[in-house]
Amino acid sequence: MDNEKTLAQKSGELIGYLLVMFLCPWFVMKGWEAIAWEFNLPQFGYWACFFISHGFRYLTANIRKK
């Protein structure tokens, strides 16, 4: 049995990972905008949410593995 992934599987995984990588911060941004607008808090742009969410994922990666 051949366990190597085909090019289509590899590219599908890559596209899926990139979608998750760039869509999650967008959802965080939209959620924060809804909260921030109601409570008169500062609103952040996409790239600020991108780095905040990925920084949080990096810092909590070790916790999730345990």
Coordinates of N, CA, C and O in Angstrom, one line a residue:
M1 N 0.8 -1.2 0.0 CA 0.0 0.0 0.0 C 0.9 1.2 0.0 O 1.8 1.4 0.8
D2 N 0.6 2.2 -0.9 CA 1.4 3.4 -1.0 C 0.8 4.5 -0.1 O -0.3 4.9 -0.3
N3 N 1.6 5.0 0.8 CA 1.1 6.0 1.7 C 1.6 7.4 1.4 O 1.3 8.3 2.1
E4 N 2.2 7.6 0.2 CA 2.6 8.9 -0.2 C 1.4 9.7 -0.7 O 0.6 9.1 -1.4
K5 N 1.4 11.0 -0.4 CA 0.3 11.8 -0.9 C 0.6 12.3 -2.3 O 1.7 12.5 -2.7
T6 N -0.5 12.4 -3.0 CA -0.4 12.9 -4.4 C -0.3 14.4 -4.4 O -0.5 15.0 -3.4
L7 N 0.0 14.9 -5.6 CA 0.1 16.4 -5.7 C -1.2 17.1 -5.4 O -1.2 18.1 -4.8
A8 N -2.3 16.4 -5.8 CA -3.6 17.0 -5.5 C -3.9 17.1 -4.0 O -4.4 18.1 -3.5
Q9 N -3.5 16.1 -3.3 CA -3.7 16.0 -1.9 C -2.9 17.1 -1.2 O -3.3 17.8 -0.3
K10 N -1.6 17.2 -1.6 CA -0.7 18.2 -1.0 C -1.2 19.6 -1.3 O -1.1 20.4 -0.4
S11 N -1.6 19.8 -2.5 CA -2.0 21.2 -2.8 C -3.3 21.5 -2.2 O -3.6 22.7 -1.8
G12 N -4.2 20.5 -2.0 CA -5.5 20.7 -1.3 C -5.2 21.1 0.2 O -5.9 22.0 0.7
E13 N -4.3 20.4 0.8 CA -3.9 20.7 2.2 C -3.3 22.1 2.3 O -3.6 22.8 3.3
L14 N -2.5 22.4 1.4 CA -1.9 23.8 1.4 C -2.9 24.9 1.2 O -2.9 25.8 2.0
I15 N -3.8 24.7 0.3 CA -4.9 25.7 0.1 C -5.8 25.8 1.3 O -6.1 26.9 1.8
G16 N -6.1 24.6 1.9 CA -6.9 24.6 3.1 C -6.2 25.3 4.3 O -6.8 26.1 5.0
Y17 N -4.9 25.0 4.5 CA -4.2 25.7 5.5 C -4.1 27.2 5.3 O -4.3 28.0 6.3
L18 N -3.9 27.6 4.1 CA -3.8 29.1 3.8 C -5.1 29.7 4.0 O -5.2 30.9 4.5
L19 N -6.2 29.1 3.7 CA -7.5 29.6 3.9 C -7.8 29.8 5.4 O -8.2 30.9 5.8
V20 N -7.5 28.8 6.2 CA -7.6 28.9 7.6 C -6.7 30.0 8.2 O -7.1 30.8 9.1
M21 N -5.5 30.0 7.7 CA -4.5 31.0 8.2 C -5.0 32.4 8.0 O -4.7 33.3 8.8
F22 N -5.6 32.7 6.8 CA -6.0 34.1 6.5 C -7.4 34.4 6.8 O -7.8 35.6 7.0
L23 N -8.3 33.4 7.0 CA -9.7 33.7 7.3 C -10.0 33.8 8.8 O -10.8 34.6 9.2
C24 N -9.2 33.0 9.6 CA -9.5 33.1 11.1 C -9.2 34.6 11.6 O -10.1 35.1 12.4
P25 N -8.1 35.2 11.2 CA -8.0 36.6 11.7 C -9.1 37.6 11.2 O -9.4 38.5 11.9
W26 N -9.6 37.3 10.0 CA -10.7 38.1 9.5 C -12.0 38.0 10.4 O -12.6 39.0 10.7
F27 N -12.3 36.7 10.8 CA -13.4 36.5 11.7 C -13.1 37.2 13.1 O -14.0 37.7 13.7
V28 N -11.9 37.1 13.5 CA -11.5 37.8 14.8 C -11.7 39.3 14.7 O -12.3 39.9 15.5
M29 N -11.3 39.8 13.5 CA -11.5 41.3 13.3 C -12.9 41.7 13.3 O -13.3 42.7 13.9
K30 N -13.8 40.9 12.6 CA -15.2 41.3 12.5 C -15.9 41.1 13.8 O -16.7 41.9 14.2
G31 N -15.5 40.1 14.6 CA -16.1 40.0 15.9 C -15.6 41.1 16.9 O -16.4 41.6 17.6
W32 N -14.4 41.5 16.8 CA -13.9 42.6 17.6 C -14.5 43.9 17.2 O -14.8 44.7 18.1
E33 N -14.7 44.1 15.9 CA -15.4 45.3 15.5 C -16.8 45.4 16.0 O -17.2 46.5 16.4
A34 N -17.5 44.3 16.1 CA -18.9 44.4 16.7 C -18.8 44.8 18.2 O -19.7 45.5 18.6
I35 N -17.9 44.2 18.9 CA -17.8 44.5 20.3 C -17.2 45.9 20.5 O -17.7 46.6 21.4
A36 N -16.2 46.2 19.8 CA -15.5 47.5 20.0 C -16.5 48.7 19.7 O -16.4 49.7 20.4
W37 N -17.3 48.5 18.7 CA -18.2 49.6 18.3 C -19.2 49.9 19.4 O -19.5 51.0 19.7
E38 N -19.7 48.8 20.0 CA -20.7 48.9 21.0 C -20.1 49.6 22.3 O -20.8 50.3 23.0
F39 N -18.9 49.3 22.7 CA -18.3 49.7 23.9 C -17.3 50.9 23.7 O -16.6 51.2 24.6
N40 N -17.3 51.4 22.5 CA -16.4 52.6 22.2 C -14.9 52.3 22.5 O -14.2 53.0 23.1
L41 N -14.5 51.1 22.0 CA -13.1 50.6 22.1 C -12.4 50.8 20.8 O -13.1 51.0 19.8
P42 N -11.1 50.8 20.8 CA -10.4 51.0 19.5 C -10.6 49.8 18.6 O -10.7 48.7 19.1
Q43 N -10.7 50.1 17.3 CA -10.9 49.0 16.3 C -9.5 48.8 15.7 O -8.7 49.7 15.5
F44 N -9.2 47.5 15.4 CA -8.0 47.1 14.8 C -8.2 46.7 13.3 O -9.3 46.3 13.0
G45 N -7.1 46.9 12.5 CA -7.2 46.5 11.2 C -6.9 45.0 11.0 O -6.7 44.3 12.0
Y46 N -6.9 44.5 9.8 CA -6.8 43.1 9.5 C -5.4 42.6 10.0 O -5.3 41.6 10.6
W47 N -4.3 43.3 9.7 CA -3.0 42.8 10.0 C -2.7 42.8 11.5 O -2.0 42.0 12.0
A48 N -3.3 43.8 12.2 CA -3.2 43.7 13.7 C -3.8 42.5 14.2 O -3.3 41.8 15.1
C49 N -5.0 42.2 13.7 CA -5.7 40.9 14.2 C -5.0 39.7 13.7 O -5.0 38.7 14.4
F50 N -4.4 39.7 12.6 CA -3.6 38.6 12.0 C -2.5 38.3 13.0 O -2.3 37.1 13.4
F51 N -1.7 39.3 13.4 CA -0.5 39.0 14.2 C -1.0 38.7 15.7 O -0.3 37.9 16.3
I52 N -2.0 39.3 16.1 CA -2.5 39.0 17.5 C -3.0 37.6 17.5 O -2.7 36.8 18.5
S53 N -3.8 37.1 16.6 CA -4.4 35.8 16.6 C -3.3 34.7 16.4 O -3.3 33.7 17.1
H54 N -2.3 35.0 15.5 CA -1.3 34.0 15.3 C -0.3 34.0 16.5 O 0.3 32.9 16.8
G55 N -0.1 35.1 17.1 CA 0.8 35.2 18.3 C 0.1 34.4 19.4 O 0.8 33.6 20.1
F56 N -1.2 34.5 19.6 CA -1.9 33.8 20.6 C -1.9 32.3 20.3 O -1.7 31.5 21.2
R57 N -2.0 31.9 19.0 CA -1.9 30.5 18.6 C -0.5 29.9 18.9 O -0.4 28.8 19.4
Y58 N 0.5 30.7 18.7 CA 1.9 30.3 18.9 C 2.1 30.1 20.4 O 2.7 29.2 20.9
L59 N 1.6 31.1 21.2 CA 1.8 31.0 22.7 C 1.1 29.9 23.3 O 1.5 29.3 24.4
T60 N -0.1 29.5 22.8 CA -0.9 28.4 23.4 C -0.7 27.1 22.7 O -1.4 26.1 23.1
A61 N 0.2 27.0 21.8 CA 0.4 25.7 21.1 C 0.9 24.6 22.0 O 0.5 23.4 21.9
N62 N 1.7 25.0 23.0 CA 2.3 24.0 23.9 C 1.2 23.5 24.9 O 1.2 22.4 25.3
I63 N 0.3 24.4 25.2 CA -0.8 24.0 26.1 C -1.7 23.0 25.5 O -2.1 22.0 26.1
R64 N -2.0 23.1 24.2 CA -2.9 22.2 23.5 C -2.3 20.9 23.3 O -3.0 19.9 23.2
K65 N -1.0 20.8 23.2 CA -0.3 19.5 23.0 C -0.4 18.6 24.2 O -0.2 17.4 24.1
K66 N -0.5 19.2 25.4 CA -0.5 18.4 26.6 C -1.7 17.6 26.9 O -2.8 17.8 26.4

